[in-house]
Short mmCIF file of C-alpha atoms and ligand atoms in Angstrom, two decimals:
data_model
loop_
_atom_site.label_atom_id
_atom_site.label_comp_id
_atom_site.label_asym_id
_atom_site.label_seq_id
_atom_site.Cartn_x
_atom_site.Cartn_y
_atom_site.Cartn_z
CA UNK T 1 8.94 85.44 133.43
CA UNK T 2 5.34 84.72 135.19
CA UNK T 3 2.85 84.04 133.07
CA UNK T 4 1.18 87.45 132.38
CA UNK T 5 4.17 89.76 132.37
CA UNK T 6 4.31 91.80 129.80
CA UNK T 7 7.51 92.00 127.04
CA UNK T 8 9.30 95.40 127.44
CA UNK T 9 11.34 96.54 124.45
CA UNK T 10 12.96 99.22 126.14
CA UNK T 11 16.77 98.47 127.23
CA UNK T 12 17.34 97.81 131.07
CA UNK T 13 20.36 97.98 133.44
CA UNK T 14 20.52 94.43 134.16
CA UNK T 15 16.63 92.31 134.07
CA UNK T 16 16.18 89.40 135.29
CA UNK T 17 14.21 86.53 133.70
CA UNK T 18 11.98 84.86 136.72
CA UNK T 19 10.56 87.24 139.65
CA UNK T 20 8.26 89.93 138.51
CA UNK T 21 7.77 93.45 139.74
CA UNK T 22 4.67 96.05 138.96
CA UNK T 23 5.07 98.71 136.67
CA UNK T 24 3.04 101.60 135.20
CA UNK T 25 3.19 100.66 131.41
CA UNK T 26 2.72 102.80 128.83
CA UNK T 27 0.65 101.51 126.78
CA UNK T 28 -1.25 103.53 124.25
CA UNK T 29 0.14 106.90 123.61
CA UNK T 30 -2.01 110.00 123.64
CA UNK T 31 -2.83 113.07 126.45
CA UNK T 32 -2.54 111.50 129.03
CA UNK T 33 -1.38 107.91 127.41
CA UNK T 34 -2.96 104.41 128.57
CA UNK T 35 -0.74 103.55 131.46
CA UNK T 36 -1.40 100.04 132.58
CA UNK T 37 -0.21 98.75 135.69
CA UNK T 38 1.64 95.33 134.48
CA UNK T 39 3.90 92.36 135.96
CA UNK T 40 7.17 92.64 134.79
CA UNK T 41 10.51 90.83 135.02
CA UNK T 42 12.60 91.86 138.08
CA UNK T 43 15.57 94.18 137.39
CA UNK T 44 18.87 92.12 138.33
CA UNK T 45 22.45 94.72 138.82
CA UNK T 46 24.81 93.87 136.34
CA UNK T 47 28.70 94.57 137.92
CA UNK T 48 28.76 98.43 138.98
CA UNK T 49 24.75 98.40 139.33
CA UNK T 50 22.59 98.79 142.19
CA UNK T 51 18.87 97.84 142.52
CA UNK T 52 16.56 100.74 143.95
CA UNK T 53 13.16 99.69 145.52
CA UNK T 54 11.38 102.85 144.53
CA UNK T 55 9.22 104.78 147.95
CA UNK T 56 8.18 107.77 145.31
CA UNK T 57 8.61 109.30 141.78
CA UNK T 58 7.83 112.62 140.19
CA UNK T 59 6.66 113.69 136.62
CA UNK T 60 8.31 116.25 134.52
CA UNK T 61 7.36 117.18 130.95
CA UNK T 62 9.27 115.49 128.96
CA UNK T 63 7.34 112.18 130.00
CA UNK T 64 3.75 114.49 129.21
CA UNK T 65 5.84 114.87 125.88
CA UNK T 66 6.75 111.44 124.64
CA UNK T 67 3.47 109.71 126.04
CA UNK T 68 1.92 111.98 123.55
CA UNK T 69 4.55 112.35 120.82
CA UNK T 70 4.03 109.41 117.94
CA UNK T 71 7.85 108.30 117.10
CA UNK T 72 9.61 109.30 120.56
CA UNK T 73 8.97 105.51 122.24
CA UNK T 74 8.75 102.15 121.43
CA UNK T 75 5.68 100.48 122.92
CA UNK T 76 5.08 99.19 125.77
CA UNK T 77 7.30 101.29 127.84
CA UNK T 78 8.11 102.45 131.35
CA UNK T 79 8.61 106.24 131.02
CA UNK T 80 9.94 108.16 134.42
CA UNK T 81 13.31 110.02 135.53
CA UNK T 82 12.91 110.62 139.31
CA UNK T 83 12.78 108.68 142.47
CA UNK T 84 13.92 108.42 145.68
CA UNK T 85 13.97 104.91 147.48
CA UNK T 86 16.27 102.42 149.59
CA UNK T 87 19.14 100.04 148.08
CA UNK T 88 18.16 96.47 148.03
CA UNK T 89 20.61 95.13 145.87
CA UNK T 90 24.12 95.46 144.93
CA UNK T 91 25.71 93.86 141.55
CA UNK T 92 29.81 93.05 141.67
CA UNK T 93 32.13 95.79 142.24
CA UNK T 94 29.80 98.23 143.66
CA UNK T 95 31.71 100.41 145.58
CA UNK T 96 30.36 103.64 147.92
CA UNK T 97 26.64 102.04 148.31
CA UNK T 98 25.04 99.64 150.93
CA UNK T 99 21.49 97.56 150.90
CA UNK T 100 19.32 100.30 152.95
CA UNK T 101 20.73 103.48 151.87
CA UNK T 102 17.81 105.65 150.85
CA UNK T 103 19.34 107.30 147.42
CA UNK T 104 17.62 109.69 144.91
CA UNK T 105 18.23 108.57 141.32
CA UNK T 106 20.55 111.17 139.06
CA UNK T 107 18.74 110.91 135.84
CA UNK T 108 21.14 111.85 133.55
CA UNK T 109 23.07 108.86 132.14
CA UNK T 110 26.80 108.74 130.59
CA UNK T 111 27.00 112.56 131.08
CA UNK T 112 30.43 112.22 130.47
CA UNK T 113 33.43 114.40 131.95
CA UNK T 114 33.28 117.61 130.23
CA UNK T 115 30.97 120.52 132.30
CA UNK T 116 30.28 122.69 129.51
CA UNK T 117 28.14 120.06 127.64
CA UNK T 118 27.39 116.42 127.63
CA UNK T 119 28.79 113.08 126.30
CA UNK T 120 27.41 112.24 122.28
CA UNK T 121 25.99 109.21 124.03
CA UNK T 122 24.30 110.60 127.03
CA UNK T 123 20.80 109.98 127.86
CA UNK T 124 18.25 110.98 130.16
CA UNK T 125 16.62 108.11 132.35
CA UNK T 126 13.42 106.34 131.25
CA UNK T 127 12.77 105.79 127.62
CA UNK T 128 14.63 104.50 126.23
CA UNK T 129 16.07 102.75 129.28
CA UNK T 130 13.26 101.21 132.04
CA UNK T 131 12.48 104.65 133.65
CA UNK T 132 11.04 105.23 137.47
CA UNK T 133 7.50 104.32 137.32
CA UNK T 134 7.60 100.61 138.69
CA UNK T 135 8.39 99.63 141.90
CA UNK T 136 12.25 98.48 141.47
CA UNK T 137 14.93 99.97 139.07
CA UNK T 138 18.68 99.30 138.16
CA UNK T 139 21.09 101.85 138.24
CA UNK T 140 25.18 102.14 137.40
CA UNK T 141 26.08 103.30 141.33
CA UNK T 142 27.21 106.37 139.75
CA UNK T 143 22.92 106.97 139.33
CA UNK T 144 22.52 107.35 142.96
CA UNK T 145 23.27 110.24 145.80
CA UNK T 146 22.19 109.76 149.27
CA UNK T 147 18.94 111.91 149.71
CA UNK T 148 18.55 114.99 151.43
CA UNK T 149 17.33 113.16 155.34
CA UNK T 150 15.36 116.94 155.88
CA UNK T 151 13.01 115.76 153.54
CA UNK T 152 10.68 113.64 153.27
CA UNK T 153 10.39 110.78 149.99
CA UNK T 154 7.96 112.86 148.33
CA UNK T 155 9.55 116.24 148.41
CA UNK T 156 13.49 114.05 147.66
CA UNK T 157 11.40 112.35 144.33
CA UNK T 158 10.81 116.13 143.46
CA UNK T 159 14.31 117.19 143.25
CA UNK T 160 16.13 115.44 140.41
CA UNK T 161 15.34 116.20 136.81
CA UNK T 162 13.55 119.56 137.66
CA UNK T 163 15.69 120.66 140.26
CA UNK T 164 19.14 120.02 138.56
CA UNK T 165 17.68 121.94 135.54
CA UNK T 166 16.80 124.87 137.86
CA UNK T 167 20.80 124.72 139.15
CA UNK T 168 22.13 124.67 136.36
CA UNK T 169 20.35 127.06 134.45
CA UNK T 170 20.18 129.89 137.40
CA UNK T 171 23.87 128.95 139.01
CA UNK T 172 26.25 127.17 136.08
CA UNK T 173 24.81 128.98 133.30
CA UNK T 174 23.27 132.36 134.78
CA UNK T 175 26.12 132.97 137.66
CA UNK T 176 23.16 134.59 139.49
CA UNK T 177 24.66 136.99 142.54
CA UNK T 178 23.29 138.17 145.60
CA UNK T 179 21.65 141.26 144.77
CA UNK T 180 21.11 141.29 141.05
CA UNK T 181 17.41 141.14 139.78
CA UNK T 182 16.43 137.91 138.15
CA UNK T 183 12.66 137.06 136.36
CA UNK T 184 11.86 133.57 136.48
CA UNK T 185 9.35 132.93 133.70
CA UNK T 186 5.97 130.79 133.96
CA UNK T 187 6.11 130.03 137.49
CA UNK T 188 3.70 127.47 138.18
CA UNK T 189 6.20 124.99 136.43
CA UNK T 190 7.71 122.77 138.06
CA UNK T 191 11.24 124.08 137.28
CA UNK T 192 9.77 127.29 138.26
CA UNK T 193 8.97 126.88 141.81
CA UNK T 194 12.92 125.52 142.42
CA UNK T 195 14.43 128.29 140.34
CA UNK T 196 12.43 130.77 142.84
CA UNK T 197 13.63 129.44 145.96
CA UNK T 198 16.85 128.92 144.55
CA UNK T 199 17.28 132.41 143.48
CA UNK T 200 16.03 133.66 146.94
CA UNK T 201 18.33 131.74 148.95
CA UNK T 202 21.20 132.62 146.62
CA UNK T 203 20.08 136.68 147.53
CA UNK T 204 18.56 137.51 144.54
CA UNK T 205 15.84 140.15 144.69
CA UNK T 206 13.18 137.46 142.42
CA UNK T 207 10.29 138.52 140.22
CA UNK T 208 7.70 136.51 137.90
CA UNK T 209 6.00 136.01 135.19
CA UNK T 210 2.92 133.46 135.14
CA UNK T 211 -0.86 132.96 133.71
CA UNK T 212 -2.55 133.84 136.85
CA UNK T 213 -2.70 136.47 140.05
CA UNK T 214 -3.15 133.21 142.09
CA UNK T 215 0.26 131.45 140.69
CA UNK T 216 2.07 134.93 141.00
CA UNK T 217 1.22 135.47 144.65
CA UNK T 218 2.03 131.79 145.37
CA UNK T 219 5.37 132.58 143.92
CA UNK T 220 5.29 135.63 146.81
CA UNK T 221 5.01 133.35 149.66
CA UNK T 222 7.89 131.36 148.03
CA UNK T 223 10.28 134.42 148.43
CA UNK T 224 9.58 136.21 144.97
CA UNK T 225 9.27 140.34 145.43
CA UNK T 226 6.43 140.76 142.70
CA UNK T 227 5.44 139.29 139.41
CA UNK T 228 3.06 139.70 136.25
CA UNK T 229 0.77 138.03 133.98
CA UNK T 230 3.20 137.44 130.74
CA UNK T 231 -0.89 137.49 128.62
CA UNK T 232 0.03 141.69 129.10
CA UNK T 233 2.05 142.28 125.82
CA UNK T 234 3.35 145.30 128.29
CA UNK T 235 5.05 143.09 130.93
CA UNK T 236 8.86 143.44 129.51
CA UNK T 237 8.62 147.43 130.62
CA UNK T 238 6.55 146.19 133.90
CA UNK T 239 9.52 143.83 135.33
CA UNK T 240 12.75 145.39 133.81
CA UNK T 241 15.34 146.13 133.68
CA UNK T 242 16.89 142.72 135.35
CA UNK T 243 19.93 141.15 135.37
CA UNK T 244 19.35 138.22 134.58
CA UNK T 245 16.01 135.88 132.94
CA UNK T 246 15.52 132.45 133.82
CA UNK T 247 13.17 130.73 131.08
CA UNK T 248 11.35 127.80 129.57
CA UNK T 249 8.63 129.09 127.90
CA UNK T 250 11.04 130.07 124.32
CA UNK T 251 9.89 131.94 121.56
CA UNK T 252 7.11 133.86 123.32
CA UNK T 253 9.79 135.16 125.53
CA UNK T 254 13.39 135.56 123.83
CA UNK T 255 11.16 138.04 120.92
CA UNK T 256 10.82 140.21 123.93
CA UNK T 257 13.52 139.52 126.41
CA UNK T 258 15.93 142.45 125.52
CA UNK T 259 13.18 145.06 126.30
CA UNK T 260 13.36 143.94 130.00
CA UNK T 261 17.17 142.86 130.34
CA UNK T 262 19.81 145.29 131.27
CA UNK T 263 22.79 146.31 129.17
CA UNK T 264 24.84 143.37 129.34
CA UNK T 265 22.25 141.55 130.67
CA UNK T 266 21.73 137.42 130.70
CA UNK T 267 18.66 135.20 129.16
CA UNK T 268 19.46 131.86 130.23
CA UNK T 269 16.48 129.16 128.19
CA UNK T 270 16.36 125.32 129.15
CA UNK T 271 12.75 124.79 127.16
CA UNK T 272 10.58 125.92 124.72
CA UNK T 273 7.03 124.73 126.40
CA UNK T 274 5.69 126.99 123.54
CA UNK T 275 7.83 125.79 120.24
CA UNK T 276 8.45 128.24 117.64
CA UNK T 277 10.89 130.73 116.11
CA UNK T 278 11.80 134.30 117.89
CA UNK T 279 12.71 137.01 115.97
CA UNK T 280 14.84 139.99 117.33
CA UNK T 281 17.10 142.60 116.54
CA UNK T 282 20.73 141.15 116.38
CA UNK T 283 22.04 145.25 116.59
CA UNK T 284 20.62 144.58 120.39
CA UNK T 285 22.20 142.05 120.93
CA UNK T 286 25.83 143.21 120.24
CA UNK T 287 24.89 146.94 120.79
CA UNK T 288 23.98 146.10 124.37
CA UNK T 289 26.28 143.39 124.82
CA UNK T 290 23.54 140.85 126.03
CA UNK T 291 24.46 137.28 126.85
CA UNK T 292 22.17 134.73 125.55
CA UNK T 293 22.52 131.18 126.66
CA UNK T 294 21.15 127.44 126.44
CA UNK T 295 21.37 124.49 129.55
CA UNK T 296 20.06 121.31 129.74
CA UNK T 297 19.72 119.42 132.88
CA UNK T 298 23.57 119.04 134.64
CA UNK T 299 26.41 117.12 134.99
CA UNK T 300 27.23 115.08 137.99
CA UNK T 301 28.82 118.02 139.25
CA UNK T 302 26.22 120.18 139.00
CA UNK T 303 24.10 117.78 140.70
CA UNK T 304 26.33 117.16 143.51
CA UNK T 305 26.48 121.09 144.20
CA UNK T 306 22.87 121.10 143.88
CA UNK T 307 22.15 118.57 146.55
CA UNK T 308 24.71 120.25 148.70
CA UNK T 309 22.30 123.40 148.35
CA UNK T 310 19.12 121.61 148.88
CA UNK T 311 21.14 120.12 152.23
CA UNK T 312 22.05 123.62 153.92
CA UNK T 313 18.60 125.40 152.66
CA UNK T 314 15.58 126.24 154.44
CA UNK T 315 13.00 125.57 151.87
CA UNK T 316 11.71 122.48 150.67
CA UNK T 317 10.61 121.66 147.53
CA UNK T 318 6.51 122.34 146.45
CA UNK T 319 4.09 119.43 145.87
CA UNK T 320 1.32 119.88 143.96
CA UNK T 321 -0.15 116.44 144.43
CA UNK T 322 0.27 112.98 145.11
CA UNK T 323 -0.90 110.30 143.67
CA UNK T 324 -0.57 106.01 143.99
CA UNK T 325 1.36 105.11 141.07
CA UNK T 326 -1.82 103.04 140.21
CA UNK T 327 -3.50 106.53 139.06
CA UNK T 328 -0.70 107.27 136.55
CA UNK T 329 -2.63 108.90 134.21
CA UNK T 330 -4.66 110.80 136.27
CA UNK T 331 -1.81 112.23 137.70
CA UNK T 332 -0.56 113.20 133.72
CA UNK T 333 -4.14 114.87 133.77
CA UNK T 334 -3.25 117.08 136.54
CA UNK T 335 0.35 117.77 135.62
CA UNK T 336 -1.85 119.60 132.23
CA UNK T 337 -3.88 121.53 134.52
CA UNK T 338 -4.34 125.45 134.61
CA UNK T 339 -3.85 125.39 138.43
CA UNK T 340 -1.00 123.17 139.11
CA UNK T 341 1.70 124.84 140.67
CA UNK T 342 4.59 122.81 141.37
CA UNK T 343 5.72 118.76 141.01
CA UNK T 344 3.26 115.99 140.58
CA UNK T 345 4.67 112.89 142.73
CA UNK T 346 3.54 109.29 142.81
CA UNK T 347 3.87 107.20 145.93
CA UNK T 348 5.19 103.81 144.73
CA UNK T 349 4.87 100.20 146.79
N1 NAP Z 1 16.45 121.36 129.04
C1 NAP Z 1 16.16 120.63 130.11
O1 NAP Z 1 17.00 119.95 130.70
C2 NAP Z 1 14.77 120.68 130.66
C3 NAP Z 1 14.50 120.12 131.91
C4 NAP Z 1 13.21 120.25 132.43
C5 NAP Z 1 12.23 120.87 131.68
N2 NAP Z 1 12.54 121.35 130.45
C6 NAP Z 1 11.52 122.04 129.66
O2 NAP Z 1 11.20 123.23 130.36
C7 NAP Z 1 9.82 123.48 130.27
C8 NAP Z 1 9.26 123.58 131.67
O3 NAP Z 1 9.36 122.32 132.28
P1 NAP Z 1 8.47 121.98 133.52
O4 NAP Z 1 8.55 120.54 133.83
O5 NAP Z 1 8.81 122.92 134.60
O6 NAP Z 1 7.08 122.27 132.81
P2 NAP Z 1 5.66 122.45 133.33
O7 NAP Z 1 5.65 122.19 134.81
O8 NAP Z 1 4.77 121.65 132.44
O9 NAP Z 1 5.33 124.00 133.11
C9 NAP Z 1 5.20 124.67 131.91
C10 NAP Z 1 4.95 126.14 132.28
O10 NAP Z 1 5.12 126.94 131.13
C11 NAP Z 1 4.61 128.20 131.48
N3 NAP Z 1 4.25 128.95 130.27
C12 NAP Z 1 3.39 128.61 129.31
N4 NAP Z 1 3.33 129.57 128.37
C13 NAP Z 1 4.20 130.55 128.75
C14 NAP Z 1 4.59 131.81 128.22
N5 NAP Z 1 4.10 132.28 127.06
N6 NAP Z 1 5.50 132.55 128.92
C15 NAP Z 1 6.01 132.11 130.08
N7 NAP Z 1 5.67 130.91 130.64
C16 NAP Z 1 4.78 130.15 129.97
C17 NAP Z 1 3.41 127.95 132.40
O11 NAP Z 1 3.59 128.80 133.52
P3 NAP Z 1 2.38 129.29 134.45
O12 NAP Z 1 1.81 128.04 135.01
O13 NAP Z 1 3.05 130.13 135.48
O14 NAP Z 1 1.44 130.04 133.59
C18 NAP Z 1 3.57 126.46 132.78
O15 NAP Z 1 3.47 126.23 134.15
C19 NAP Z 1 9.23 122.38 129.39
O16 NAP Z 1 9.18 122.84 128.06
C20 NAP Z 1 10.24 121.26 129.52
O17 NAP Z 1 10.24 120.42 128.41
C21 NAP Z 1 13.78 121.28 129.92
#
């Protein structure tokens, strides 16, 4: 290692000892954190790895959430779970992958076999493996898909995390239909924005709930039919009833979800941005024969099907802003923003 370089406890694929690479380090934790941009040793593939040089990552709350979450990382640590980028290496026994592809990351790790829920031992990329903020990762080959060539690195470093959650959650989970009614809740998120255009292109009639006019009529332009502010207490009555709710936010919602659901309806929830405990009537729930479910990312499969989406459709996915991976916090600062609507991407190398 160069003199310099920092230690990293977290666990890599396969690091080398001698060359160094640059990495965003977390540092100091806090809102944003202190990310520190630090010489580190080179990842090396292990048999069945492959080396990524990364062109552009993305943020996604759950890195927000464990720079600022005392216990949740061990310090210094490279957080991140997207990227797109080109193969550079190949460890032994790499089969289906060349040096030069250009490969998004999946960031879910031993997933397992099973569809219906992951492996004990699965884990989601960066922390506490070396995650996607430094300018080389390494990867099991089953951690890479070609990337979608209609886009562009920034928009591919978009898709992973936030847009497999969005598949799952609206396709695997919800079974959304052409026709039915879905609400997509709080959509200036980054999940949002993909479960919008999803549920457009999948011939959905789409409406939304957000913070602001401004978010909700950004939302239009995506494909959604209407939306409203989820501050009116009123708002179940002024959507419903749907078919089917897409949602993040948790508590705030799932105490009022049945008043806007149909009979027999669907809440699907991947998040609870607000934590907390709902209350509701359980006579509902039987009574009108509601369906109330949980998802969590996706398995390869669901990530496959997802790309094969992405592929065929139209729209691409929404950048808020970019930023050089240098700027790492600043880019936290504006994934906390009020007016963000969409992914925060860094541009890597
Ligand atoms: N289970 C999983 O696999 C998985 C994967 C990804 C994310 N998540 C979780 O899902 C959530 C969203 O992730 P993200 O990356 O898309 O987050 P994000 O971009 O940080 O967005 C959070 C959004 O929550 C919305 N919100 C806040 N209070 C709300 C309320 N009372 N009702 C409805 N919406 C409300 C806001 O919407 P407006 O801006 O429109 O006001 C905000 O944009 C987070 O909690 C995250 O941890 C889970």
């Amino acid at each position: 290692m160069r003199p310099g370089a920092v230690h990293l406890v977290v666990r890599g694929f396969g690091f080398g000892q001698d060359v160094a690479m640059k990495a965003a380090v977390l540092e100091r934790l806090g809102e944003p954190g202190r990310f520190i941009m630090r010489e580190v040793p080179d990842p090396a593939p292990a048999p069945g790895e492959v080396v990524v040089e990364i062109d552009a990552a993305s943020l996604n709350a759950r890195d927000a959430w464990i720079a600022a979450t005392p216990g949740r990382v061990e310090l210094p640590a490279i957080l991140g779970s997207d990227a797109c980028g080109r193969i550079v290496d190949l460890g032994r026994n790499v089969e289906g992958a060349a040096r030069g592809d250009r490969v998004l990351v999946y960031p879910a790790l031993y997933w397992g076999t099973a569809e219906d829920t992951p492996a004990p031992e699965w884990e989601i990329l960066g922390v506490p493996h070396q995650g996607t903020f430094a300018e080389r990762i390494a990867l099991p080959v089953e951690n890479v898909r070609p990337a979608p060539a209609r886009l562009d690195n920034f928009e591919a470093a978009a898709l992973p995390l936030a847009a497999l959650t969005a598949w799952r959650a609206l396709v695997t989970r919800g079974r959304v239909a052409p026709g039915q009614t879905v609400l997509i809740t709080g959509a200036g998120s980054g999940v949002a924005t993909f479960l919008v255009q999803m549920a457009v292109t999948q011939g959905a009639r789409v409406l939304v709930t957000s913070s602001t006019t401004e978010k909700i009529d950004r939302s239009r332009a995506l494909g959604a039919e209407s939306g409203v502010l989820y501050t009116d207490k009123e708002w179940p009555e002024k959507v419903g009833p749907v078919d089917l709710v897409v949602d993040s936010a948790g508590a705030p919602t799932l105490e009022v979800v049945f008043r806007c659901l149909r009979p027999g309806g669907t809440y699907v929830n991947f998040g609870d941005t607000i934590a907390g405990e709902a209350h509701f009537d359980v006579g509902d729930l039987y009574w009108y024969q509601y369906n109330v479910l949980g998802s969590t990312m996706g398995s390869p499969h669901d990530f496959d099907v997802m790309l094969e989406h992405v592929t065929g459709a139209e729209w691409r996915p929404v950048i808020d802003s970019v930023y050089p991976l240098e700027e790492l916090g600043d880019a936290f600062r504006r994934l906390r923003a009020g007016d963000r609507f969409g992914k925060v991407v860094v541009t890597v190398g």
